[in-house]
Amino acid sequence: QVRLVESGGGPVQSGGSLRLSCAAPGITYSLYCIGWFRQAPGKERERVAVIDSGGATDYADSAKGRFTLSRDIAKNTLYLQLNSLKPEHPAMYYCAARLQYDSSTCLGLDSHSMRYWGKGTQVTVSS
């Protein structure tokens, strides 16, 4: 059974950084796409970044150059480094996963494509 538990969210000042963690004890990384999504109040849940079984990452345009996705397979943990946070970045950040079937499965995923979800961790940015 896949279980995803996020942590690391909290308040941060504009321009600051946070590192989010997703503990995924039930995940076999060779079988899954896993990544981060975020949802701001009144908006749809959107992809931030996803990593495939081979370690290739797929970032949303808004995340490129500012956020970094990584994983520690030995610790069964996924990370999202958030840098240069802006007031428009506050949101609930979710860890999500789905099975990967081929090399293109993990590209351009939207929230409806993901099978497993954590409960989220809140990020707030003050100016």
PDB file of C-alpha atoms in Angstrom:
ATOM      1  CA  GLN A   1       0.000   0.000   0.000  1.00  0.00           C
ATOM      2  CA  VAL A   2       1.342   3.407  -0.968  1.00  0.00           C
ATOM      3  CA  ARG A   3       1.394   5.973   1.804  1.00  0.00           C
ATOM      4  CA  LEU A   4       2.696   9.498   1.309  1.00  0.00           C
ATOM      5  CA  VAL A   5       3.410  11.879   4.192  1.00  0.00           C
ATOM      6  CA  GLU A   6       4.505  15.449   3.557  1.00  0.00           C
ATOM      7  CA  SER A   7       6.393  17.739   5.932  1.00  0.00           C
ATOM      8  CA  GLY A   8       8.493  20.882   5.899  1.00  0.00           C
ATOM      9  CA  GLY A   9       5.900  23.505   5.103  1.00  0.00           C
ATOM     10  CA  GLY A  10       5.423  26.656   7.147  1.00  0.00           C
ATOM     11  CA  PRO A  11       5.708  30.419   7.040  1.00  0.00           C
ATOM     12  CA  VAL A  12       8.560  32.046   5.151  1.00  0.00           C
ATOM     13  CA  GLN A  13       9.383  35.585   4.123  1.00  0.00           C
ATOM     14  CA  SER A  14       9.340  36.658   0.507  1.00  0.00           C
ATOM     15  CA  GLY A  15      12.634  35.659  -1.117  1.00  0.00           C
ATOM     16  CA  GLY A  16      13.172  32.886   1.392  1.00  0.00           C
ATOM     17  CA  SER A  17      13.526  29.122   0.961  1.00  0.00           C
ATOM     18  CA  LEU A  18      11.968  25.935   2.261  1.00  0.00           C
ATOM     19  CA  ARG A  19      12.633  22.255   1.712  1.00  0.00           C
ATOM     20  CA  LEU A  20       9.599  20.019   1.621  1.00  0.00           C
ATOM     21  CA  SER A  21       9.872  16.309   2.296  1.00  0.00           C
ATOM     22  CA  CYS A  22       7.621  13.430   1.295  1.00  0.00           C
ATOM     23  CA  ALA A  23       8.110  10.173   3.147  1.00  0.00           C
ATOM     24  CA  ALA A  24       6.980   7.310   0.890  1.00  0.00           C
ATOM     25  CA  PRO A  25       7.619   3.975   2.654  1.00  0.00           C
ATOM     26  CA  GLY A  26       5.385   1.964   0.303  1.00  0.00           C
ATOM     27  CA  ILE A  27       6.931   3.217  -2.907  1.00  0.00           C
ATOM     28  CA  THR A  28       9.154   1.187  -5.218  1.00  0.00           C
ATOM     29  CA  TYR A  29      10.761   4.012  -7.155  1.00  0.00           C
ATOM     30  CA  SER A  30      11.445   1.797 -10.153  1.00  0.00           C
ATOM     31  CA  LEU A  31       7.692   1.431 -10.697  1.00  0.00           C
ATOM     32  CA  TYR A  32       6.256   4.879 -10.005  1.00  0.00           C
ATOM     33  CA  CYS A  33       6.059   8.465 -11.148  1.00  0.00           C
ATOM     34  CA  ILE A  34       6.150  10.581  -7.979  1.00  0.00           C
ATOM     35  CA  GLY A  35       6.139  14.300  -7.520  1.00  0.00           C
ATOM     36  CA  TRP A  36       4.730  17.483  -6.082  1.00  0.00           C
ATOM     37  CA  PHE A  37       1.557  19.374  -6.845  1.00  0.00           C
ATOM     38  CA  ARG A  38       0.257  22.557  -5.286  1.00  0.00           C
ATOM     39  CA  GLN A  39      -3.120  24.166  -4.823  1.00  0.00           C
ATOM     40  CA  ALA A  40      -3.689  27.813  -4.011  1.00  0.00           C
ATOM     41  CA  PRO A  41      -6.995  29.002  -2.584  1.00  0.00           C
ATOM     42  CA  GLY A  42      -9.658  29.134  -5.260  1.00  0.00           C
ATOM     43  CA  LYS A  43      -7.439  27.515  -7.862  1.00  0.00           C
ATOM     44  CA  GLU A  44      -7.065  24.054  -9.316  1.00  0.00           C
ATOM     45  CA  ARG A  45      -4.363  21.707  -8.152  1.00  0.00           C
ATOM     46  CA  GLU A  46      -1.381  21.973 -10.490  1.00  0.00           C
ATOM     47  CA  ARG A  47       1.804  20.072 -11.126  1.00  0.00           C
ATOM     48  CA  VAL A  48       5.060  21.485  -9.761  1.00  0.00           C
ATOM     49  CA  ALA A  49       7.507  18.697 -10.610  1.00  0.00           C
ATOM     50  CA  VAL A  50       7.501  14.931 -11.135  1.00  0.00           C
ATOM     51  CA  ILE A  51      10.325  12.392 -11.207  1.00  0.00           C
ATOM     52  CA  ASP A  52      10.170   9.108 -13.097  1.00  0.00           C
ATOM     53  CA  SER A  53      11.606   5.712 -12.276  1.00  0.00           C
ATOM     54  CA  GLY A  54      14.880   6.517 -14.013  1.00  0.00           C
ATOM     55  CA  GLY A  55      15.350   9.790 -12.170  1.00  0.00           C
ATOM     56  CA  ALA A  56      14.327  12.114 -14.981  1.00  0.00           C
ATOM     57  CA  THR A  57      12.440  15.177 -13.789  1.00  0.00           C
ATOM     58  CA  ASP A  58       9.610  17.096 -15.398  1.00  0.00           C
ATOM     59  CA  TYR A  59       9.014  20.625 -14.098  1.00  0.00           C
ATOM     60  CA  ALA A  60       6.151  22.979 -14.671  1.00  0.00           C
ATOM     61  CA  ASP A  61       7.334  26.158 -16.392  1.00  0.00           C
ATOM     62  CA  SER A  62       6.603  28.171 -13.250  1.00  0.00           C
ATOM     63  CA  ALA A  63       8.950  25.950 -11.236  1.00  0.00           C
ATOM     64  CA  LYS A  64      11.936  25.846 -13.586  1.00  0.00           C
ATOM     65  CA  GLY A  65      15.011  27.570 -12.235  1.00  0.00           C
ATOM     66  CA  ARG A  66      13.502  28.172  -8.817  1.00  0.00           C
ATOM     67  CA  PHE A  67      12.394  24.797  -7.425  1.00  0.00           C
ATOM     68  CA  THR A  68      14.419  21.575  -7.350  1.00  0.00           C
ATOM     69  CA  LEU A  69      13.041  18.059  -7.054  1.00  0.00           C
ATOM     70  CA  SER A  70      15.209  15.260  -5.698  1.00  0.00           C
ATOM     71  CA  ARG A  71      14.877  11.881  -4.047  1.00  0.00           C
ATOM     72  CA  ASP A  72      16.777   9.692  -1.606  1.00  0.00           C
ATOM     73  CA  ILE A  73      15.832   6.127  -2.489  1.00  0.00           C
ATOM     74  CA  ALA A  74      17.567   4.675   0.582  1.00  0.00           C
ATOM     75  CA  LYS A  75      15.400   6.864   2.815  1.00  0.00           C
ATOM     76  CA  ASN A  76      12.265   6.445   0.688  1.00  0.00           C
ATOM     77  CA  THR A  77      11.951  10.221   0.675  1.00  0.00           C
ATOM     78  CA  LEU A  78      11.210  12.786  -2.008  1.00  0.00           C
ATOM     79  CA  TYR A  79      12.254  16.420  -1.600  1.00  0.00           C
ATOM     80  CA  LEU A  80      11.245  19.727  -3.112  1.00  0.00           C
ATOM     81  CA  GLN A  81      13.587  22.665  -2.565  1.00  0.00           C
ATOM     82  CA  LEU A  82      11.696  25.923  -2.882  1.00  0.00           C
ATOM     83  CA  ASN A  83      13.873  28.990  -3.461  1.00  0.00           C
ATOM     84  CA  SER A  84      13.102  32.662  -3.981  1.00  0.00           C
ATOM     85  CA  LEU A  85       9.552  32.242  -2.781  1.00  0.00           C
ATOM     86  CA  LYS A  86       7.157  35.004  -3.705  1.00  0.00           C
ATOM     87  CA  PRO A  87       3.819  36.099  -2.283  1.00  0.00           C
ATOM     88  CA  GLU A  88       2.061  34.338  -5.186  1.00  0.00           C
ATOM     89  CA  HIS A  89       3.598  31.001  -4.191  1.00  0.00           C
ATOM     90  CA  PRO A  90       1.598  30.256  -1.009  1.00  0.00           C
ATOM     91  CA  ALA A  91      -0.336  27.060  -1.400  1.00  0.00           C
ATOM     92  CA  MET A  92      -0.925  23.626  -0.038  1.00  0.00           C
ATOM     93  CA  TYR A  93       1.772  21.369  -1.457  1.00  0.00           C
ATOM     94  CA  TYR A  94       0.887  17.734  -2.055  1.00  0.00           C
ATOM     95  CA  CYS A  95       2.991  14.685  -2.760  1.00  0.00           C
ATOM     96  CA  ALA A  96       1.436  12.332  -5.314  1.00  0.00           C
ATOM     97  CA  ALA A  97       2.283   9.127  -7.150  1.00  0.00           C
ATOM     98  CA  ARG A  98       1.077   6.791  -9.885  1.00  0.00           C
ATOM     99  CA  LEU A  99       2.399   3.703 -11.621  1.00  0.00           C
ATOM    100  CA  GLN A 100       4.681   4.279 -14.563  1.00  0.00           C
ATOM    101  CA  TYR A 101       4.027   2.203 -17.675  1.00  0.00           C
ATOM    102  CA  ASP A 102       6.536   3.583 -20.164  1.00  0.00           C
ATOM    103  CA  SER A 103       9.042   6.393 -20.666  1.00  0.00           C
ATOM    104  CA  SER A 104       6.345   8.977 -21.407  1.00  0.00           C
ATOM    105  CA  THR A 105       3.990   8.167 -18.513  1.00  0.00           C
ATOM    106  CA  CYS A 106       5.478  10.743 -16.166  1.00  0.00           C
ATOM    107  CA  LEU A 107       5.564  13.665 -18.602  1.00  0.00           C
ATOM    108  CA  GLY A 108       3.060  16.515 -18.363  1.00  0.00           C
ATOM    109  CA  LEU A 109       0.956  14.841 -15.688  1.00  0.00           C
ATOM    110  CA  ASP A 110      -2.014  16.665 -14.248  1.00  0.00           C
ATOM    111  CA  SER A 111      -3.619  16.065 -10.880  1.00  0.00           C
ATOM    112  CA  HIS A 112      -6.312  13.817 -12.362  1.00  0.00           C
ATOM    113  CA  SER A 113      -3.617  11.378 -13.534  1.00  0.00           C
ATOM    114  CA  MET A 114      -2.251  10.704 -10.066  1.00  0.00           C
ATOM    115  CA  ARG A 115      -3.451   7.726  -8.049  1.00  0.00           C
ATOM    116  CA  TYR A 116      -2.022   8.262  -4.558  1.00  0.00           C
ATOM    117  CA  TRP A 117      -1.971  11.462  -2.507  1.00  0.00           C
ATOM    118  CA  GLY A 118      -0.629  12.720   0.762  1.00  0.00           C
ATOM    119  CA  LYS A 119      -2.567  15.129   2.958  1.00  0.00           C
ATOM    120  CA  GLY A 120      -0.403  18.096   2.060  1.00  0.00           C
ATOM    121  CA  THR A 121       1.803  20.636   3.789  1.00  0.00           C
ATOM    122  CA  GLN A 122       0.994  24.346   3.826  1.00  0.00           C
ATOM    123  CA  VAL A 123       3.431  26.987   2.609  1.00  0.00           C
ATOM    124  CA  THR A 124       2.732  30.628   3.416  1.00  0.00           C
ATOM    125  CA  VAL A 125       4.826  33.560   2.181  1.00  0.00           C
ATOM    126  CA  SER A 126       4.818  36.943   3.854  1.00  0.00           C
ATOM    127  CA  SER A 127       6.007  40.121   2.171  1.00  0.00           C
TER     128      SER A 127
END
